[in-house]
């Protein structure tokens, strides 16, 4: 069933999951302790799984015969429509967890809402994703609290990491004509409706973590239109290089 | 302690549990062996982790992430098994970081192409299974139980590695070249994973008497060669050993002489990646210190708050 709007929406969701997974993969064998190596790879695996289902669905609704790998490896930077927040470089473990908290507190109400999507395939993906992101949120929350309310050094690092990624979170709640059409059809979640949960969840975690809510009115944006940060080109170059070096083969 | 009772349990194929009396040498040998196995698991995450961000398909990426995650998990239960014998994980990690304890020499070779990931699954995990399956019946209860779980996952990894290698061997000329090149580089280091020949393996006899070792290094190596050569033939790849032939009389493969000089050089620290692997491990540990300290500080604050409440 060809449906360009749904295809584009799945691409946004799929790119968010894929790019965040790719960043988490950079932590392999670099994490602060062995338990965390297991946990971070677990998060990456969940997100990779979500991205594969979403990109497959995006390809099916597009109707041009592209599969998950065509979409992941053969699109150029301006064709990626993930939010800029997920592509930001990891930084230290505190900044990685700050980013994970801000994304997961958005992803949980998003997938909860999409469980009721009028697109049955998307609703089925949501049914699985909602359980996964509930764990991701829990994991990020517990680290943000421990680091915020841990030592003096961890508090400073956690606040700095949070301050750095914070402005990028607001792109997640932007609307545009595509979303307006899909919300009207009952396919997509209304991003504005996700913000109250996000705000109260994040503020509660930050209060427990003795961290301040960053105050800035800088709101970088553009990922959904294919405008990305400088570091994103390097992420794609690394991810796509091998696949593109051997066109048309199987792996 | 009653050494006779200990030896009776071992000789009767029983299990020595942490609460049982055991000779000091047995305890020390086991702790060292389990720790070195755990170190190998966590250092082993690096050569494969090297390809996670570049994996050529999303399916292969997911398989590789899951595998590296399994290795971290194996490290966790093995350190746990060593702790039941009285060791401390932080001390064992210090021994790894300071070079006082070793890990498998195989992980000091670089993964320079995607086919190396497949070759590690097929050959390195294949050799590891040959070594580890007998350990599921070793005399130490905690080690034997850890090995049961590890071996199940390793055999899954080995099949995935062989399957990835099959795709490459049947792929484009560039993919076939990649596959052959990986076999060329990983074959001999894999044979050396079984350790020195029996006549040059000073600790083997004691480990056999203690029921930690069931088969000699040479026996296990022969088993590996006999199992793997037909697989290479099936893939249409050439094992890099001009002396390799099947002895019709015994049914075993006869193979060329192993370069033990290289083995001892890599063991000493002079392999291509020894310095890099250890440095990466130490850096991750040091850069994570503030996180572990914060977690400990938070936990003690919480405990104090509970007491106050």
PDB file of N, CA, C and O in Angstrom, chain B residues 100-130:
ATOM      1  N   UNK B 100      49.972  -8.162  34.774  1.00  0.00           N
ATOM      2  CA  UNK B 100      50.362  -9.315  35.581  1.00  0.00           C
ATOM      3  C   UNK B 100      49.536 -10.547  35.235  1.00  0.00           C
ATOM      4  O   UNK B 100      49.914 -11.662  35.533  1.00  0.00           O
ATOM      5  N   UNK B 101      48.357 -10.350  34.658  1.00  0.00           N
ATOM      6  CA  UNK B 101      47.597 -11.493  34.142  1.00  0.00           C
ATOM      7  C   UNK B 101      47.379 -11.283  32.659  1.00  0.00           C
ATOM      8  O   UNK B 101      47.271 -10.157  32.182  1.00  0.00           O
ATOM      9  N   UNK B 102      47.297 -12.404  31.934  1.00  0.00           N
ATOM     10  CA  UNK B 102      47.224 -12.356  30.480  1.00  0.00           C
ATOM     11  C   UNK B 102      45.801 -12.605  29.998  1.00  0.00           C
ATOM     12  O   UNK B 102      44.926 -13.003  30.764  1.00  0.00           O
ATOM     13  N   UNK B 103      45.634 -12.409  28.727  1.00  0.00           N
ATOM     14  CA  UNK B 103      44.412 -12.835  28.041  1.00  0.00           C
ATOM     15  C   UNK B 103      44.872 -13.580  26.797  1.00  0.00           C
ATOM     16  O   UNK B 103      46.068 -13.572  26.475  1.00  0.00           O
ATOM     17  N   UNK B 104      43.935 -14.207  26.100  1.00  0.00           N
ATOM     18  CA  UNK B 104      44.303 -15.036  24.955  1.00  0.00           C
ATOM     19  C   UNK B 104      45.090 -14.223  23.915  1.00  0.00           C
ATOM     20  O   UNK B 104      44.683 -13.118  23.539  1.00  0.00           O
ATOM     21  N   UNK B 105      46.194 -14.786  23.449  1.00  0.00           N
ATOM     22  CA  UNK B 105      47.043 -14.077  22.482  1.00  0.00           C
ATOM     23  C   UNK B 105      46.305 -13.767  21.177  1.00  0.00           C
ATOM     24  O   UNK B 105      46.676 -12.853  20.464  1.00  0.00           O
ATOM     25  N   UNK B 106      45.255 -14.515  20.899  1.00  0.00           N
ATOM     26  CA  UNK B 106      44.561 -14.351  19.612  1.00  0.00           C
ATOM     27  C   UNK B 106      44.035 -12.927  19.432  1.00  0.00           C
ATOM     28  O   UNK B 106      43.925 -12.426  18.308  1.00  0.00           O
ATOM     29  N   UNK B 107      43.689 -12.271  20.549  1.00  0.00           N
ATOM     30  CA  UNK B 107      43.070 -10.948  20.419  1.00  0.00           C
ATOM     31  C   UNK B 107      44.091  -9.835  20.191  1.00  0.00           C
ATOM     32  O   UNK B 107      43.737  -8.668  20.112  1.00  0.00           O
ATOM     33  N   UNK B 108      45.341 -10.229  20.064  1.00  0.00           N
ATOM     34  CA  UNK B 108      46.371  -9.244  19.720  1.00  0.00           C
ATOM     35  C   UNK B 108      46.611  -9.156  18.223  1.00  0.00           C
ATOM     36  O   UNK B 108      47.568  -8.525  17.779  1.00  0.00           O
ATOM     37  N   UNK B 109      45.730  -9.781  17.458  1.00  0.00           N
ATOM     38  CA  UNK B 109      45.802  -9.631  16.003  1.00  0.00           C
ATOM     39  C   UNK B 109      44.723  -8.635  15.562  1.00  0.00           C
ATOM     40  O   UNK B 109      43.649  -8.587  16.157  1.00  0.00           O
ATOM     41  N   UNK B 110      45.005  -7.869  14.526  1.00  0.00           N
ATOM     42  CA  UNK B 110      44.055  -6.824  14.116  1.00  0.00           C
ATOM     43  C   UNK B 110      42.903  -7.363  13.252  1.00  0.00           C
ATOM     44  O   UNK B 110      43.068  -8.375  12.565  1.00  0.00           O
ATOM     45  N   UNK B 111      41.766  -6.688  13.307  1.00  0.00           N
ATOM     46  CA  UNK B 111      40.664  -6.992  12.378  1.00  0.00           C
ATOM     47  C   UNK B 111      40.668  -5.906  11.316  1.00  0.00           C
ATOM     48  O   UNK B 111      40.118  -4.825  11.517  1.00  0.00           O
ATOM     49  N   UNK B 112      41.292  -6.199  10.195  1.00  0.00           N
ATOM     50  CA  UNK B 112      41.454  -5.158   9.177  1.00  0.00           C
ATOM     51  C   UNK B 112      40.386  -5.186   8.093  1.00  0.00           C
ATOM     52  O   UNK B 112      40.285  -4.251   7.305  1.00  0.00           O
ATOM     53  N   UNK B 113      39.609  -6.254   8.024  1.00  0.00           N
ATOM     54  CA  UNK B 113      38.514  -6.254   7.045  1.00  0.00           C
ATOM     55  C   UNK B 113      37.271  -6.864   7.678  1.00  0.00           C
ATOM     56  O   UNK B 113      37.354  -7.513   8.730  1.00  0.00           O
ATOM     57  N   UNK B 114      36.152  -6.677   7.018  1.00  0.00           N
ATOM     58  CA  UNK B 114      34.898  -7.246   7.520  1.00  0.00           C
ATOM     59  C   UNK B 114      34.996  -8.766   7.628  1.00  0.00           C
ATOM     60  O   UNK B 114      34.451  -9.378   8.548  1.00  0.00           O
ATOM     61  N   UNK B 115      35.744  -9.400   6.704  1.00  0.00           N
ATOM     62  CA  UNK B 115      35.859 -10.862   6.732  1.00  0.00           C
ATOM     63  C   UNK B 115      36.535 -11.336   8.014  1.00  0.00           C
ATOM     64  O   UNK B 115      36.343 -12.480   8.430  1.00  0.00           O
ATOM     65  N   UNK B 116      37.300 -10.476   8.651  1.00  0.00           N
ATOM     66  CA  UNK B 116      37.939 -10.869   9.910  1.00  0.00           C
ATOM     67  C   UNK B 116      36.889 -11.135  10.990  1.00  0.00           C
ATOM     68  O   UNK B 116      37.079 -11.991  11.856  1.00  0.00           O
ATOM     69  N   UNK B 117      35.799 -10.398  10.942  1.00  0.00           N
ATOM     70  CA  UNK B 117      34.721 -10.626  11.910  1.00  0.00           C
ATOM     71  C   UNK B 117      34.134 -12.021  11.694  1.00  0.00           C
ATOM     72  O   UNK B 117      33.903 -12.778  12.643  1.00  0.00           O
ATOM     73  N   UNK B 118      33.940 -12.368  10.420  1.00  0.00           N
ATOM     74  CA  UNK B 118      33.420 -13.709  10.098  1.00  0.00           C
ATOM     75  C   UNK B 118      34.437 -14.776  10.496  1.00  0.00           C
ATOM     76  O   UNK B 118      34.078 -15.815  11.071  1.00  0.00           O
ATOM     77  N   UNK B 119      35.713 -14.520  10.216  1.00  0.00           N
ATOM     78  CA  UNK B 119      36.753 -15.512  10.519  1.00  0.00           C
ATOM     79  C   UNK B 119      36.894 -15.715  12.028  1.00  0.00           C
ATOM     80  O   UNK B 119      37.118 -16.835  12.493  1.00  0.00           O
ATOM     81  N   UNK B 120      36.735 -14.643  12.791  1.00  0.00           N
ATOM     82  CA  UNK B 120      36.810 -14.802  14.254  1.00  0.00           C
ATOM     83  C   UNK B 120      35.670 -15.706  14.729  1.00  0.00           C
ATOM     84  O   UNK B 120      35.878 -16.616  15.526  1.00  0.00           O
ATOM     85  N   UNK B 121      34.480 -15.481  14.219  1.00  0.00           N
ATOM     86  CA  UNK B 121      33.357 -16.331  14.606  1.00  0.00           C
ATOM     87  C   UNK B 121      33.617 -17.785  14.238  1.00  0.00           C
ATOM     88  O   UNK B 121      33.473 -18.698  15.060  1.00  0.00           O
ATOM     89  N   UNK B 122      34.013 -17.975  12.997  1.00  0.00           N
ATOM     90  CA  UNK B 122      34.210 -19.342  12.507  1.00  0.00           C
ATOM     91  C   UNK B 122      35.403 -20.027  13.180  1.00  0.00           C
ATOM     92  O   UNK B 122      35.264 -21.118  13.753  1.00  0.00           O
ATOM     93  N   UNK B 123      36.569 -19.403  13.154  1.00  0.00           N
ATOM     94  CA  UNK B 123      37.789 -20.076  13.622  1.00  0.00           C
ATOM     95  C   UNK B 123      38.058 -19.871  15.113  1.00  0.00           C
ATOM     96  O   UNK B 123      38.288 -20.834  15.846  1.00  0.00           O
ATOM     97  N   UNK B 124      38.032 -18.624  15.541  1.00  0.00           N
ATOM     98  CA  UNK B 124      38.410 -18.339  16.929  1.00  0.00           C
ATOM     99  C   UNK B 124      37.347 -18.883  17.886  1.00  0.00           C
ATOM    100  O   UNK B 124      37.661 -19.537  18.877  1.00  0.00           O
ATOM    101  N   UNK B 125      36.079 -18.635  17.569  1.00  0.00           N
ATOM    102  CA  UNK B 125      35.036 -19.193  18.436  1.00  0.00           C
ATOM    103  C   UNK B 125      34.997 -20.703  18.298  1.00  0.00           C
ATOM    104  O   UNK B 125      34.720 -21.419  19.269  1.00  0.00           O
ATOM    105  N   UNK B 126      35.289 -21.203  17.095  1.00  0.00           N
ATOM    106  CA  UNK B 126      35.350 -22.659  16.901  1.00  0.00           C
ATOM    107  C   UNK B 126      36.429 -23.274  17.780  1.00  0.00           C
ATOM    108  O   UNK B 126      36.203 -24.300  18.444  1.00  0.00           O
ATOM    109  N   UNK B 127      37.597 -22.670  17.810  1.00  0.00           N
ATOM    110  CA  UNK B 127      38.692 -23.182  18.643  1.00  0.00           C
ATOM    111  C   UNK B 127      38.339 -23.032  20.126  1.00  0.00           C
ATOM    112  O   UNK B 127      38.605 -23.928  20.937  1.00  0.00           O
ATOM    113  N   UNK B 128      37.708 -21.908  20.469  1.00  0.00           N
ATOM    114  CA  UNK B 128      37.327 -21.689  21.864  1.00  0.00           C
ATOM    115  C   UNK B 128      36.364 -22.778  22.333  1.00  0.00           C
ATOM    116  O   UNK B 128      36.472 -23.293  23.452  1.00  0.00           O
ATOM    117  N   UNK B 129      35.447 -23.160  21.462  1.00  0.00           N
ATOM    118  CA  UNK B 129      34.480 -24.199  21.840  1.00  0.00           C
ATOM    119  C   UNK B 129      35.192 -25.533  22.098  1.00  0.00           C
ATOM    120  O   UNK B 129      34.897 -26.226  23.070  1.00  0.00           O
ATOM    121  N   UNK B 130      36.150 -25.870  21.211  1.00  0.00           N
ATOM    122  CA  UNK B 130      36.914 -27.111  21.408  1.00  0.00           C
ATOM    123  C   UNK B 130      37.583 -27.107  22.783  1.00  0.00           C
ATOM    124  O   UNK B 130      37.639 -28.122  23.459  1.00  0.00           O
TER     125      UNK B 130
END
